[in-house]
CSV table of C-alpha atoms in Angstrom, one decimal:
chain,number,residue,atom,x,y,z
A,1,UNK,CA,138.3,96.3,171.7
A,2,UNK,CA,138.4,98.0,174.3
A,3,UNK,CA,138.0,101.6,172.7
A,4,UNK,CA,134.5,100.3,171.2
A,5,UNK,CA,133.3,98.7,174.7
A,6,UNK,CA,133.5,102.5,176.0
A,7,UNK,CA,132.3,103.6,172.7
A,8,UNK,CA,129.1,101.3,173.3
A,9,UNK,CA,129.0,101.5,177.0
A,10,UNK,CA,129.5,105.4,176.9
A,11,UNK,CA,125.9,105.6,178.3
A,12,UNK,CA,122.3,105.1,179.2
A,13,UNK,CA,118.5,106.7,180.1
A,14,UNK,CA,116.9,109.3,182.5
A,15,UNK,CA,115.0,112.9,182.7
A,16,UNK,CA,112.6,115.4,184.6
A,17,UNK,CA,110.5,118.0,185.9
A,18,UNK,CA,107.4,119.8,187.4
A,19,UNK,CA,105.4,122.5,185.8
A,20,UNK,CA,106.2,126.1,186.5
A,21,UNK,CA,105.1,129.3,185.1
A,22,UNK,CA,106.7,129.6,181.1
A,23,UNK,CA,109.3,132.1,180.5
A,24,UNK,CA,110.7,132.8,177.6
A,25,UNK,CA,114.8,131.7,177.1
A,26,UNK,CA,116.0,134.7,177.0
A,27,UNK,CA,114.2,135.6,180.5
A,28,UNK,CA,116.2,132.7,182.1
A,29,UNK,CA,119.1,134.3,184.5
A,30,UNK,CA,122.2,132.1,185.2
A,31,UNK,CA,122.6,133.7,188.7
A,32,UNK,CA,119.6,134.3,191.1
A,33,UNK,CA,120.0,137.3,193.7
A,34,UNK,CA,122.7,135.7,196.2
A,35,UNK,CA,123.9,132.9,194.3
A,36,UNK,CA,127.6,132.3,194.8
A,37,UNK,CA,128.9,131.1,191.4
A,38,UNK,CA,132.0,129.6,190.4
A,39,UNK,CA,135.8,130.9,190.0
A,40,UNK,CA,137.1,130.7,186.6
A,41,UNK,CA,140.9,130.1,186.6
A,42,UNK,CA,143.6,128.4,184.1
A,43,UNK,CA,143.4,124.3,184.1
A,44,UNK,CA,145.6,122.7,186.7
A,45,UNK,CA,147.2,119.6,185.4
A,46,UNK,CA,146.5,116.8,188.1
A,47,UNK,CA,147.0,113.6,188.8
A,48,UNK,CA,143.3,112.9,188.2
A,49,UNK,CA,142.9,113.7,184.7
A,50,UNK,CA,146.9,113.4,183.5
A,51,UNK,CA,145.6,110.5,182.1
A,52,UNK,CA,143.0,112.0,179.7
A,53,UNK,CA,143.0,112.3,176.2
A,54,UNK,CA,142.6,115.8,175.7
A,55,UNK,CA,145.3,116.8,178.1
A,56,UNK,CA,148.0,114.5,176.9
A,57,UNK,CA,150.5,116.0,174.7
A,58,UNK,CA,150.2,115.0,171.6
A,59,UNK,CA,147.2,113.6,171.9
A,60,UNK,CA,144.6,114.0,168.6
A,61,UNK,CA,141.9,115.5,171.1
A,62,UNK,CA,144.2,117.9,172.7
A,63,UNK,CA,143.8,120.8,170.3
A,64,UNK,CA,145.1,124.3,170.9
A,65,UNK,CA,142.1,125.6,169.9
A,66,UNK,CA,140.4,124.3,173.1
A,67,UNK,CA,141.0,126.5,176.2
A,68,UNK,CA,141.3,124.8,179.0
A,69,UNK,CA,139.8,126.2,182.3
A,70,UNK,CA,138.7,124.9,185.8
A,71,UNK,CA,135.9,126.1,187.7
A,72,UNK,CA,134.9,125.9,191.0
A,73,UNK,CA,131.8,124.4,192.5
A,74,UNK,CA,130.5,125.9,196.1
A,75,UNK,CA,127.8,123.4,196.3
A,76,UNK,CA,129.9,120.6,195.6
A,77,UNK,CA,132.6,122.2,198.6
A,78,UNK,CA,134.6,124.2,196.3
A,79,UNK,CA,135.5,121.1,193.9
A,80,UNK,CA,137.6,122.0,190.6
A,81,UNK,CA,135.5,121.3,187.1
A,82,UNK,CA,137.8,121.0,184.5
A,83,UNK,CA,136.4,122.4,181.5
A,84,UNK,CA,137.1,122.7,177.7
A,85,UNK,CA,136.5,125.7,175.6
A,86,UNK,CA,135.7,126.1,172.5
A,87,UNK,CA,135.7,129.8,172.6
A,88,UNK,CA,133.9,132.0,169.7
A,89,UNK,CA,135.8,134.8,167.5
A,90,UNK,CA,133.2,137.2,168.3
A,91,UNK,CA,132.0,138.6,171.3
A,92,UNK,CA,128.6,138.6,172.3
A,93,UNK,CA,128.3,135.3,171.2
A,94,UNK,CA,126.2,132.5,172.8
A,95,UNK,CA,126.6,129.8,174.9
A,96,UNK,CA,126.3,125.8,173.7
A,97,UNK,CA,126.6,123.7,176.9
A,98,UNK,CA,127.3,120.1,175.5
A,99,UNK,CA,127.6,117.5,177.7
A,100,UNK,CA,129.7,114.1,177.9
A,101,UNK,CA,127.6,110.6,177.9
A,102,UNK,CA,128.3,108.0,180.9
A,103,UNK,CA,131.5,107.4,181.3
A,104,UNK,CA,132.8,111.2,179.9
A,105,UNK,CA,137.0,112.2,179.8
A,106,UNK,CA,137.2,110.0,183.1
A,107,UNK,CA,136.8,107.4,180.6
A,108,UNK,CA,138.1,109.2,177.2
A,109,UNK,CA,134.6,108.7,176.0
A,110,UNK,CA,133.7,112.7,175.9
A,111,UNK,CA,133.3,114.5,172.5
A,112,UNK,CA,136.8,116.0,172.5
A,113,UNK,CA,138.1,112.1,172.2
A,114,UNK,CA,135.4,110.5,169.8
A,115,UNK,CA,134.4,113.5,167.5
A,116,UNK,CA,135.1,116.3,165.2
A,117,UNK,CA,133.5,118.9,168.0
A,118,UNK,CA,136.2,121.5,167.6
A,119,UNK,CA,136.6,121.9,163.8
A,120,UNK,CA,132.6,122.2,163.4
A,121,UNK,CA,132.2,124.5,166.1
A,122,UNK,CA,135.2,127.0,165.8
A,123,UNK,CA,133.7,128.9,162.9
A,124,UNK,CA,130.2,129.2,164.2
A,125,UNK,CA,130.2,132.4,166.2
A,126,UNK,CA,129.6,129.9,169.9
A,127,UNK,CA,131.2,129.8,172.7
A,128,UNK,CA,131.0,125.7,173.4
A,129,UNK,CA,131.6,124.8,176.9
A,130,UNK,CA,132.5,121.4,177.4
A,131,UNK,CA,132.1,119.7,181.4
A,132,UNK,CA,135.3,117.5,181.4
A,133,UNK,CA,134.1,115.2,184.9
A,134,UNK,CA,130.9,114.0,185.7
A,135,UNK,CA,131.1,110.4,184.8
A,136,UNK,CA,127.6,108.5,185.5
A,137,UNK,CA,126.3,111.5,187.8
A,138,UNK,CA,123.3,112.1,185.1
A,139,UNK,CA,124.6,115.7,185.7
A,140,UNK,CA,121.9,116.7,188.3
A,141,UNK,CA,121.9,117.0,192.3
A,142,UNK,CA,121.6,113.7,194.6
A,143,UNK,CA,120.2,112.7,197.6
A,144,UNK,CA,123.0,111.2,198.9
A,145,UNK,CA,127.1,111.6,198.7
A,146,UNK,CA,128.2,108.1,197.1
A,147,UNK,CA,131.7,107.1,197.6
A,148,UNK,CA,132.9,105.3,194.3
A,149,UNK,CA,135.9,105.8,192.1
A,150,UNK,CA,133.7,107.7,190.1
A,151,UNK,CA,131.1,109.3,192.2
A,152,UNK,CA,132.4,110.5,196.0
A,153,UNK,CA,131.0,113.3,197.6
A,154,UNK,CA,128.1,115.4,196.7
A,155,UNK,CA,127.2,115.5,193.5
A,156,UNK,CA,125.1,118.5,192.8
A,157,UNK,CA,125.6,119.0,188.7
A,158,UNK,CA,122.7,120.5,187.8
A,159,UNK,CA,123.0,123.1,190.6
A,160,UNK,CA,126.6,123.7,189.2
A,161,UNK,CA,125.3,123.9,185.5
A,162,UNK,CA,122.9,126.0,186.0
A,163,UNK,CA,123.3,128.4,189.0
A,164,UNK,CA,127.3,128.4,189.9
A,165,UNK,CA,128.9,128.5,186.2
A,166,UNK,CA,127.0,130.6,183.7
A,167,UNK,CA,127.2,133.4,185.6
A,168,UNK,CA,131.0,133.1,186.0
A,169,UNK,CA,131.6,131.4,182.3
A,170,UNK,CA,129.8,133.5,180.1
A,171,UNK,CA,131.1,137.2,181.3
A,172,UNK,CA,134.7,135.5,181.2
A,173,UNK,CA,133.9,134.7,177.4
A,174,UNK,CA,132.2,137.9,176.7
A,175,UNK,CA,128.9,136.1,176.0
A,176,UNK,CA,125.5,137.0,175.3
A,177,UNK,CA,122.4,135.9,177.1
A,178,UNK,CA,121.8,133.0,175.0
A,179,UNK,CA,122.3,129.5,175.4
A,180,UNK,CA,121.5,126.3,174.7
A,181,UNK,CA,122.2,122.6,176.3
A,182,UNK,CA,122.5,119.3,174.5
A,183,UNK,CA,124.0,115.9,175.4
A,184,UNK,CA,124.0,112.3,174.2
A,185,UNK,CA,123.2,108.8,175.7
A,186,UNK,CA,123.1,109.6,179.8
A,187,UNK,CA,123.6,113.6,179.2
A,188,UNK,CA,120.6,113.4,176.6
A,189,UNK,CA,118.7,112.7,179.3
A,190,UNK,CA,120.6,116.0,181.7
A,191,UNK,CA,120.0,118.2,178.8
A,192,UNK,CA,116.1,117.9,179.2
A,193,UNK,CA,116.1,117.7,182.5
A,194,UNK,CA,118.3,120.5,183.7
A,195,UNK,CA,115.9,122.5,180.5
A,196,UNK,CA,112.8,121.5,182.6
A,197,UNK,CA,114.1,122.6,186.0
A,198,UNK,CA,114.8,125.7,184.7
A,199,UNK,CA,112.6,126.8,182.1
A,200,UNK,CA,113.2,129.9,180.2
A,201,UNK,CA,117.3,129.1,180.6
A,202,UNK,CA,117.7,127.5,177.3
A,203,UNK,CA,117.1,128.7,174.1
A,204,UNK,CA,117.5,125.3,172.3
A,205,UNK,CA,117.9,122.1,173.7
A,206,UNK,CA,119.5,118.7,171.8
A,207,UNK,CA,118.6,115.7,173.3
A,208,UNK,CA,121.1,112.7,171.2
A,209,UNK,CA,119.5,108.8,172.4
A,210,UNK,CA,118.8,109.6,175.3
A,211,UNK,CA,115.1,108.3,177.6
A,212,UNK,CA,113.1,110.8,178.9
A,213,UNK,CA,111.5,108.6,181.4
A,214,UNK,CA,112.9,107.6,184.3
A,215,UNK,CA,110.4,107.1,187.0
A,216,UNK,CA,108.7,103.5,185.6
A,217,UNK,CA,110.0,100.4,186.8
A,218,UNK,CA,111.7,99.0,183.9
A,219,UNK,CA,113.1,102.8,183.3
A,220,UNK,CA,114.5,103.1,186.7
A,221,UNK,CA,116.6,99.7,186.3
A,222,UNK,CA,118.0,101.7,183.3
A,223,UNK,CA,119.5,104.1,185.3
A,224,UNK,CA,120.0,101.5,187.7
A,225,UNK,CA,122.8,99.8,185.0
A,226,UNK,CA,124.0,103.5,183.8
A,227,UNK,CA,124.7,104.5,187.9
A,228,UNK,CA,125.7,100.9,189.1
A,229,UNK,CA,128.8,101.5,186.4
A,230,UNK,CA,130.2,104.3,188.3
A,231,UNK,CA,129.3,102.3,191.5
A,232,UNK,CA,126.5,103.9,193.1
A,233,UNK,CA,122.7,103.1,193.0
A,234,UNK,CA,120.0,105.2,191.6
A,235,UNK,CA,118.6,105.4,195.1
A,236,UNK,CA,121.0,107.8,196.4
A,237,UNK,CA,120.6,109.6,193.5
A,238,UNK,CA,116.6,110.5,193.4
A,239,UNK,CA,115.6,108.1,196.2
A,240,UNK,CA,113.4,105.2,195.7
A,241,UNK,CA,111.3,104.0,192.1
A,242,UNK,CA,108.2,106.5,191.6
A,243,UNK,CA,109.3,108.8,194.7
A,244,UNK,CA,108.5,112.3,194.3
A,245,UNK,CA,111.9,113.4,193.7
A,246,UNK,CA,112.1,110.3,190.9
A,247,UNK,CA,108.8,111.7,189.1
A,248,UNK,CA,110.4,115.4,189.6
A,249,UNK,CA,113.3,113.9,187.4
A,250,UNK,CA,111.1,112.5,184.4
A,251,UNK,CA,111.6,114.3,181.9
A,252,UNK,CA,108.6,112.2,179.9
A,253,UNK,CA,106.0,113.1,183.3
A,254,UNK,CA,106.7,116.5,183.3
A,255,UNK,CA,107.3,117.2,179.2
A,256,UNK,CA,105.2,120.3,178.9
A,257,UNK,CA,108.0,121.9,180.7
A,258,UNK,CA,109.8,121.9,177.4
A,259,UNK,CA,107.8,124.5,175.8
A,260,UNK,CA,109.4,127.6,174.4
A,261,UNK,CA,112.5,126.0,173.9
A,262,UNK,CA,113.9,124.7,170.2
A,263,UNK,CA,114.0,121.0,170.6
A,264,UNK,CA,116.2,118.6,168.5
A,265,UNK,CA,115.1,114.8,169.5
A,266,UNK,CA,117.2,111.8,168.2
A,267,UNK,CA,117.7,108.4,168.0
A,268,UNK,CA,118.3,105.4,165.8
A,269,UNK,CA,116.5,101.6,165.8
A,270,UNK,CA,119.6,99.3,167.0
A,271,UNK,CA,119.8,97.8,164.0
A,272,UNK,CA,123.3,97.5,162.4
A,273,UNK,CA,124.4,100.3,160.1
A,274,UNK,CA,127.6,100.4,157.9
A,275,UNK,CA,129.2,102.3,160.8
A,276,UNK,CA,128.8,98.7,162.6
A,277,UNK,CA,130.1,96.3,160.2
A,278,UNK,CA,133.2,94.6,160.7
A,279,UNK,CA,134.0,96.4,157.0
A,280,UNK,CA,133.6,99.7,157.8
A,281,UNK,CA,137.0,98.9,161.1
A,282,UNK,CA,139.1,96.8,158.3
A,283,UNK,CA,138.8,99.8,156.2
A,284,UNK,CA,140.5,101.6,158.9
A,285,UNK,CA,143.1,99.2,158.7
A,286,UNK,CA,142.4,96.7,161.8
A,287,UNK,CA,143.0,92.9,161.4
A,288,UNK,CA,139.8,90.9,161.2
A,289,UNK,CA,139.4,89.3,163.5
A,290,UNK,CA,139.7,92.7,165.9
A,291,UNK,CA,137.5,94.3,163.6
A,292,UNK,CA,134.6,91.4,164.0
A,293,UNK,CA,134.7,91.2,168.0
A,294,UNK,CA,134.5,95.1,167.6
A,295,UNK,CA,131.0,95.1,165.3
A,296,UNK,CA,130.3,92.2,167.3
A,297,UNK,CA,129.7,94.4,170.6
A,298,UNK,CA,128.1,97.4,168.7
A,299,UNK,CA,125.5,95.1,167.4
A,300,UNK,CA,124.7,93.5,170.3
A,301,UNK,CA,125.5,95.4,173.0
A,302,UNK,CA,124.8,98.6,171.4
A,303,UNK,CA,121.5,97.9,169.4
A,304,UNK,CA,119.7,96.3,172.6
A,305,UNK,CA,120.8,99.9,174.3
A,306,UNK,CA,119.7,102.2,171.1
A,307,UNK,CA,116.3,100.4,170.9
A,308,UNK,CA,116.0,101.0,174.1
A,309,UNK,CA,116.6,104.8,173.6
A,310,UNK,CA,114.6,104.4,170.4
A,311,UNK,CA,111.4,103.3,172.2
A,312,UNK,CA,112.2,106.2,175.0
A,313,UNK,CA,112.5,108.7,172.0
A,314,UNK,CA,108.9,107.8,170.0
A,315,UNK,CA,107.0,107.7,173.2
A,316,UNK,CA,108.5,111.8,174.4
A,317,UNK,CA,107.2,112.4,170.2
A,318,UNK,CA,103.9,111.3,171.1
A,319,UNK,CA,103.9,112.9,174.5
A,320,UNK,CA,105.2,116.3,172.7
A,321,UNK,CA,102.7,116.4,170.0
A,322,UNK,CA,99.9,115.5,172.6
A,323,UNK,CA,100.6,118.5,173.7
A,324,UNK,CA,101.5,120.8,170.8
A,325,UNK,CA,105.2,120.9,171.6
A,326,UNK,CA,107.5,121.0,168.1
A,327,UNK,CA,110.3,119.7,167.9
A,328,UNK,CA,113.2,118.5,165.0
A,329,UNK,CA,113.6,115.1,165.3
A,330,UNK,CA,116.1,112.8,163.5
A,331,UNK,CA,114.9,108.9,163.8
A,332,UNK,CA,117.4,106.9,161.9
A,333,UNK,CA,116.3,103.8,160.3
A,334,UNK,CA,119.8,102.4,161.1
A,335,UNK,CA,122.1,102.8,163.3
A,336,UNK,CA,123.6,101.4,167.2
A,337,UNK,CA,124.0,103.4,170.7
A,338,UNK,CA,127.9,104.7,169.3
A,339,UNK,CA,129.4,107.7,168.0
A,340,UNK,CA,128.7,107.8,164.5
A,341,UNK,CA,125.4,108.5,165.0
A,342,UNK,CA,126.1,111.2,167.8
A,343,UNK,CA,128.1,113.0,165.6
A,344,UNK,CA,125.9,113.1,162.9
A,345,UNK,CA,123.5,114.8,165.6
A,346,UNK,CA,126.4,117.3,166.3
A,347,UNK,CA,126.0,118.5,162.9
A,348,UNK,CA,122.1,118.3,162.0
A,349,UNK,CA,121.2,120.2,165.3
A,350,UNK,CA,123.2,122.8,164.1
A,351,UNK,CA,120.7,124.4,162.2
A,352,UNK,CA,118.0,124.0,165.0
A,353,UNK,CA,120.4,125.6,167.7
A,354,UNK,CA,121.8,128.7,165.1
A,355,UNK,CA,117.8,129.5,164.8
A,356,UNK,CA,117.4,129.5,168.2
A,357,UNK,CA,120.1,131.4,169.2
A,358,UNK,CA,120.3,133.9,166.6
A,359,UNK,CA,123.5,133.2,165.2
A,360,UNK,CA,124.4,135.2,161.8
A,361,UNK,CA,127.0,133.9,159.1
């Protein structure tokens, strides 16, 4: 039960961005003149994340295939990011940046935990970098330091992502200048945004359930429940409801800043799929009555949130093709706000993001 009430809660809404002269992706540079980046060292095993999956011995999501790393953050007063590599076989390989939803490893709901991330990526000629912290931060800077379980101290992810560990990450991998970002639920949201604020960084984006907007009323009280989990208020995070620094981070507003990058768009309905029948968990060998509570939460917990993302999704399709944009989208018919359908996204964006980034066989 409690596996599929992170499973379901594993998320949320948000995005953003003003318009700024296009650049192509491959024009984007990880580390302006005078930027300090990040250190790149061996993972320290702390107290704080002894308890995570893919660091436990034994555990299923701690593979030996994954290198695990730590960088530092100057913005965020040196913090240490734990990170997990999926390094690529070649060098001169690009970059996938994939992102953890809500409650990421703090929570064991990251993709190391809840998919098959490393088998389909190890063959592919990437390098997949893998955030392993972040829980509820919608990966971008804040107005304010919260102090939460969660959330304490500054929290400036995007400035981290985008300015401190490319430039440090990507010569340690022996990487080219390619890249691409993608997240799902709360990080779908990150992954445009932090592709808006910097335009010409990413080559292909994949946005996975996720809302672009985020500066409406009803919106904002979406991030309000995402943010209010890791016990902080979307307030310190952008300021107040249709501030400017809210409309900076609305991803619907300021869509045109999208262009030039490979999109892959997703969501599903909310209505239950196979994936959310009490069958499909006694299959896997749980007692009934488990098994029903367990479909009874993705259906109605997770189909309010995926129609929610699904009515996000349509309107950016309509504010993309207003505008010309194209983009690979995948709206299933079926389908709640849970993994299944997350990593069927890890898999169909594939070919949008090999495309993009020029990756041969």
């Amino acid at each position: 039960m409690k596996r599929i009430s992170s499973i379901v809660a594993a998320a949320t809404v948000a995005a953003g961005v003003f318009s700024a002269p296009l650049a192509s992706a491959d024009e984007g540079t990880p580390a302006p003149e005078g930027q300090q980046l990040s250190v790149i060292s061996e993972l320290t095993d702390t107290s704080a994340i002894s308890d995570q999956n893919w660091v436990i011995p034994g555990n299923k999501a701690n593979r030996p295939e994954v290198k695990k790393l730590q960088a530092t953050s100057p913005a965020m007063d040196g913090r240490e990011i734990p990170l997990a590599v999926i390094p690529s076989n070649k060098p001169d390989s690009p970059t996938i940046y994939l992102l953890n939803g809500a409650g990421s490893s703090e929570q064991n709901t990251d993709w190391l935990s809840n998919s098959n991330v490393v088998d389909f990526y190890k063959d592919k000629n990437v390098n997949v970098v893998i955030p392993q912290a972040g829980a509820f931060s919608f990966y971008t800077d804040w107005e304010q330091e919260p102090n939460s379980q969660y959330l304490q101290g500054k929290q400036k992810w995007e400035t981290f992502l985008t300015k401190e560990l490319p430039g440090a990450i990507e010569p340690y991998l022996k990487a080219s200048d390619k890249r691409a970002i993608a997240g799902m639920s709360m990080s779908a949201t990150s992954s445009l945004l932090l592709a808006q604020h910097n335009q010409g960084m990413y080559n292909a984006v994949g946005s996975y359930a996720g809302c672009a907007a985020t500066s409406y009323p009803l919106e904002y009280e979406f991030l309000r429940l995402t943010v209010n989990r890791g016990g902080a208020q979307p307030e310190q995070m952008w300021g107040p409801q249709g501030s400017p620094n809210n409309v900076y981070n609305d991803a619907l507003v300021n869509a045109e800043n999208l262009r030039g990058s490979a999109l892959y768009i997703s969501s599903a309905t909310g209505l239950a799929s196979a994936t959310d029948m009490p069958s499909y968990y006694t299959n896997q060998g749980m007692p009934p009555a488990v098994a029903s509570a367990q479909a009874a939460i993705l259906q109605g917990e997770g189909g309010v949130i995926e129609a929610a993302a699904n009515h996000c999704t349509h309107n950016l399709k309509s504010k993309l093709d207003s505008k010309g944009i194209p983009a690979t989208y995948n709206f299933r018919n079926a389908g709640t706000h849970s993994w299944p359908g997350w990593r069927e996204d890890l898999e169909k964006s594939w070919p949008v993001f090999k495309e993009a980034l020029g990756v041969e066989d």
